[in-house]
Structures are given as structure tokens and as C-alpha cells.
Amino acid sequence: MAKLSLFERRRRRVRTALRNRAGGKPRLSVHRTGRHIYAQIINDAEGRTVAAASTLGAKKSGANVDAAAQVGKDIAAAAKKAGVTTVVFDRGGFLFHGRVKALADAAREGGLEF
């Protein structure tokens, strides 16, 4: 088996820790690229996406902190609409600062608990 990258090792470590403490809660998964940021709430028990938001369809797209905060607000609103109030935050292999932190803070302000 090929040696895993540092990002992939960090991603697996985070995901394993989440499984241990999730307690059946849905997972708020975040993915970011140079151009966009994506968030989705996944129910792992059923294996389906409950809600999703990204900068893809936004009028002001981009991958800056303001766009990430808007995605956080959007995902919180979509979660409320789907009846989800508590989640576990899955940052993947991304460090919790900058855009990822802005998305998480905006989702908390929008009403999600994690």
C-alpha cells in the first residue's frame, strides 16, 4: 500500500475521532478548494446527504472568508429546514482556521449546535 499523504492521514484521524464521539448525530462535512467551499450534512446511519450548501451557485462566488461565512449561514438554514439541530463538525484534513473556521462560526450563529 502506498504511503498516505499528511493530509490523508489527518483526514482519517479526524474521521475516526468523530465516529467515536458522534453518538448517531449527523456530520457537517467541509471541503474547500482554491475556488470554492462546500458543506454538507450527512446522516451516516442512512448513508444520505440531508442538506448541502456551497459557493457554486452564489452570485458572488469565490473562496474567501466572506463566502465561507455565507455558506455557513446557508447550511444552517438548510439544516433547520430538514429538522437537524445538532451535528458533529468534520473538518476533514483541513486545519481549523481561516475559511473553515468562518464557516463553522457562521453555522453556529445560524443555529447549529456542535
CSV table of C-alpha atoms in Angstrom, one decimal, residues 1-110:
chain,number,residue,atom,x,y,z
A,1,MET,CA,0.0,0.0,0.0
A,2,ALA,CA,1.3,3.4,-0.9
A,3,LYS,CA,2.3,5.8,1.9
A,4,LEU,CA,-0.6,8.2,2.7
A,5,SER,CA,-0.1,11.9,2.4
A,6,LEU,CA,-0.1,14.1,5.5
A,7,PHE,CA,-3.5,15.5,4.5
A,8,GLU,CA,-5.0,12.0,4.1
A,9,ARG,CA,-3.6,10.8,7.5
A,10,ARG,CA,-5.0,13.9,9.2
A,11,ARG,CA,-8.4,13.3,7.5
A,12,ARG,CA,-8.6,9.7,8.6
A,13,ARG,CA,-7.6,10.6,12.2
A,14,VAL,CA,-10.3,13.3,12.3
A,15,ARG,CA,-12.9,11.0,10.9
A,16,THR,CA,-12.1,8.2,13.3
A,17,ALA,CA,-12.3,10.5,16.3
A,18,LEU,CA,-15.7,11.7,15.0
A,19,ARG,CA,-17.1,8.2,14.7
A,20,ASN,CA,-16.1,7.5,18.3
A,21,ARG,CA,-18.0,10.6,19.7
A,22,ALA,CA,-20.7,11.2,17.2
A,23,GLY,CA,-23.4,9.2,19.0
A,24,GLY,CA,-25.6,8.9,16.0
A,25,LYS,CA,-25.6,12.6,15.2
A,26,PRO,CA,-25.3,13.8,11.6
A,27,ARG,CA,-21.9,15.0,10.4
A,28,LEU,CA,-21.3,18.5,9.0
A,29,SER,CA,-18.6,17.8,6.4
A,30,VAL,CA,-16.5,20.7,4.9
A,31,HIS,CA,-14.4,20.6,1.8
A,32,ARG,CA,-12.5,23.5,0.3
A,33,THR,CA,-10.7,24.2,-2.9
A,34,GLY,CA,-8.9,27.2,-4.3
A,35,ARG,CA,-12.1,28.4,-5.9
A,36,HIS,CA,-15.0,27.1,-3.8
A,37,ILE,CA,-16.0,25.9,-0.4
A,38,TYR,CA,-18.6,23.1,0.1
A,39,ALA,CA,-20.5,22.0,3.2
A,40,GLN,CA,-22.9,19.1,3.6
A,41,ILE,CA,-24.7,17.4,6.5
A,42,ILE,CA,-24.5,13.7,6.1
A,43,ASN,CA,-26.5,11.1,8.0
A,44,ASP,CA,-24.0,8.2,8.2
A,45,ALA,CA,-26.5,5.8,9.6
A,46,GLU,CA,-28.7,6.0,6.4
A,47,GLY,CA,-25.8,7.0,4.1
A,48,ARG,CA,-27.5,10.0,2.7
A,49,THR,CA,-27.0,13.8,2.5
A,50,VAL,CA,-29.5,15.7,4.5
A,51,ALA,CA,-28.5,19.2,3.4
A,52,ALA,CA,-25.8,20.9,1.3
A,53,ALA,CA,-24.5,24.4,0.5
A,54,SER,CA,-21.6,25.7,-1.5
A,55,THR,CA,-20.3,28.8,-3.3
A,56,LEU,CA,-21.0,27.2,-6.7
A,57,GLY,CA,-24.4,28.8,-7.3
A,58,ALA,CA,-23.7,32.0,-5.4
A,59,LYS,CA,-23.8,35.3,-7.2
A,60,LYS,CA,-20.5,36.3,-5.6
A,61,SER,CA,-18.6,33.1,-5.8
A,62,GLY,CA,-15.1,32.7,-4.5
A,63,ALA,CA,-13.2,31.0,-1.8
A,64,ASN,CA,-12.6,33.9,0.6
A,65,VAL,CA,-13.7,34.1,4.3
A,66,ASP,CA,-16.8,36.1,3.5
A,67,ALA,CA,-18.0,33.4,1.0
A,68,ALA,CA,-17.3,30.7,3.6
A,69,ALA,CA,-19.4,32.6,6.2
A,70,GLN,CA,-22.3,32.8,3.7
A,71,VAL,CA,-22.0,29.0,3.1
A,72,GLY,CA,-22.2,28.5,6.9
A,73,LYS,CA,-25.4,30.6,7.1
A,74,ASP,CA,-26.8,28.7,4.2
A,75,ILE,CA,-26.1,25.3,5.6
A,76,ALA,CA,-27.6,26.2,8.9
A,77,ALA,CA,-30.8,27.3,7.2
A,78,ALA,CA,-30.9,24.2,5.1
A,79,ALA,CA,-30.4,22.1,8.3
A,80,LYS,CA,-33.2,23.8,10.1
A,81,LYS,CA,-35.5,23.2,7.1
A,82,ALA,CA,-34.5,19.5,7.2
A,83,GLY,CA,-35.1,19.3,11.0
A,84,VAL,CA,-31.4,18.9,12.1
A,85,THR,CA,-30.2,21.0,15.1
A,86,THR,CA,-27.1,19.2,16.4
A,87,VAL,CA,-24.2,17.9,14.3
A,88,VAL,CA,-20.6,16.9,14.7
A,89,PHE,CA,-18.2,19.1,12.7
A,90,ASP,CA,-16.0,17.2,10.3
A,91,ARG,CA,-13.2,19.5,9.1
A,92,GLY,CA,-11.7,16.7,7.0
A,93,GLY,CA,-7.9,17.2,6.7
A,94,PHE,CA,-8.2,20.9,6.7
A,95,LEU,CA,-6.9,23.0,9.6
A,96,PHE,CA,-9.5,24.8,11.7
A,97,HIS,CA,-8.7,28.4,10.8
A,98,GLY,CA,-9.5,30.9,8.1
A,99,ARG,CA,-12.3,29.8,5.8
A,100,VAL,CA,-13.1,26.6,7.7
A,101,LYS,CA,-13.4,28.5,11.0
A,102,ALA,CA,-15.5,31.2,9.3
A,103,LEU,CA,-17.9,28.6,8.0
A,104,ALA,CA,-18.2,26.9,11.4
A,105,ASP,CA,-18.8,30.2,13.3
A,106,ALA,CA,-21.5,31.2,10.8
A,107,ALA,CA,-23.2,27.8,11.1
A,108,ARG,CA,-23.2,28.2,14.9
A,109,GLU,CA,-24.7,31.6,14.6
A,110,GLY,CA,-27.3,30.2,12.3
